[in-house]
Amino acid sequence: MRFLLALLTTAMMVLVMLPAQAAMDISRELVAPKDVAPGQPMTVAITYWTDSWFNPPPAWPEFPVQNGVLLNTPLPNQLLTRQKNGISWSGIRLERQVMAWDQSTLRLPAVDLTLTSSGQPPVTVHLDALEKAVVWPKGVEQPDRFLPARNLTLEQNIQQYHTGKDNTLRAGDAVERVVTLKAEDVLPAQIPQLLYAIPGDSSQRLVPENSFAKDGRGNIEGAMRVERLRYLPTEAGTLTLPPIKLRWWDTERQTWQLAELKGETLTIQASRAAGKESALKGRSGERNWQTVGILIVLIMICVACWFARHSLQKSGLWLAHRWHRFWSPVSLPDLIPVNRRKR
């Protein structure tokens, strides 16, 4: 029994200590739904396989993309394992997004990639071509505002800024409208402009904020856009904030959706300078007291100069004498003797 246990232990140790084949392989796939619209991102996955270890670590290979473009959206790498021909393989999956901006056939041509590893001969792997049709959905009205998304939410916040404490919106106050759009499977640059200035009213448009929307693990799910527009009414009347409507394409249900935000009508009262407070301010004697104070100071200065007129006269004469002496020319003696004899 002991002999059998020792033999099994020795066999297992020999199997563990056997060197790996150091085989390398690579695979490529295009992850996309059945129907793809222009501007809808797809995923290209490149997986490096080895039965030992990676040296150097895998990097994204260079291959052409026809009728589309590779995006730089950061996607996390994944660790995979597989069994093939009785060999355990370890893999690193690299992903990038690819997108077509117009109706066409996105194509990844066939390519031969050469893999290298430290201390091993290079291995050439052939990758087959991949294709995907990209078609506009029916009912597209404005291709430049076409927004494909898996899910979309639209929110707004209207805030008033008052100069007084009575919470009354008056001419000269400000109204800020903030609209936030969140969408999945969308790039921030694809979201169109949502807020526009109202003709005839003064407004201030702030710089929109575009960012990626991430989940709890830090993975990018979509994009978020925040727009701010400040309305600056200058006259009494009404301020009408128009409703917002955004027509977008639901890539999951393959149908059109309409996101809406309600408008609002605000009443603008007259500015404070034209109300009763301005009349009260006009009756106040603040400016009269200022004028009286200035006259009293001037009279006191004149009285002080009258009593000190003799001293001021002497000081003036002394300053005039010093000024005349300072600017009077002073004759210098001749520096060259005149009675010198010539030798």
PDB file of C-alpha atoms in Angstrom, residues 4 8 42 51 101 106 109 117 151 160 223 236 239 244 295 315 330:
ATOM      1  CA  LEU A   4       1.406   2.388  -4.395  1.00  0.00           C
ATOM      2  CA  LEU A   8       1.166   7.839  -7.327  1.00  0.00           C
ATOM      3  CA  MET A  42     -20.593  47.453 -31.283  1.00  0.00           C
ATOM      4  CA  ASP A  51      -0.941  27.394 -22.027  1.00  0.00           C
ATOM      5  CA  TRP A 101     -21.712  56.720 -38.822  1.00  0.00           C
ATOM      6  CA  LEU A 106     -18.999  47.440 -41.387  1.00  0.00           C
ATOM      7  CA  PRO A 109     -10.917  42.278 -43.297  1.00  0.00           C
ATOM      8  CA  SER A 117       6.843  35.366 -26.724  1.00  0.00           C
ATOM      9  CA  ASN A 151     -32.361  53.379 -22.431  1.00  0.00           C
ATOM     10  CA  GLN A 160     -35.247  81.145  -9.561  1.00  0.00           C
ATOM     11  CA  ALA A 223     -23.231  58.946 -21.374  1.00  0.00           C
ATOM     12  CA  ALA A 236     -42.240  93.082 -16.477  1.00  0.00           C
ATOM     13  CA  LEU A 239     -41.521  84.413 -19.282  1.00  0.00           C
ATOM     14  CA  ILE A 244     -38.554  69.986 -24.709  1.00  0.00           C
ATOM     15  CA  LEU A 295     -20.543 122.630   3.254  1.00  0.00           C
ATOM     16  CA  SER A 315       5.273 130.519   4.916  1.00  0.00           C
ATOM     17  CA  VAL A 330      25.123 130.807  -9.860  1.00  0.00           C
TER      18      VAL A 330
END
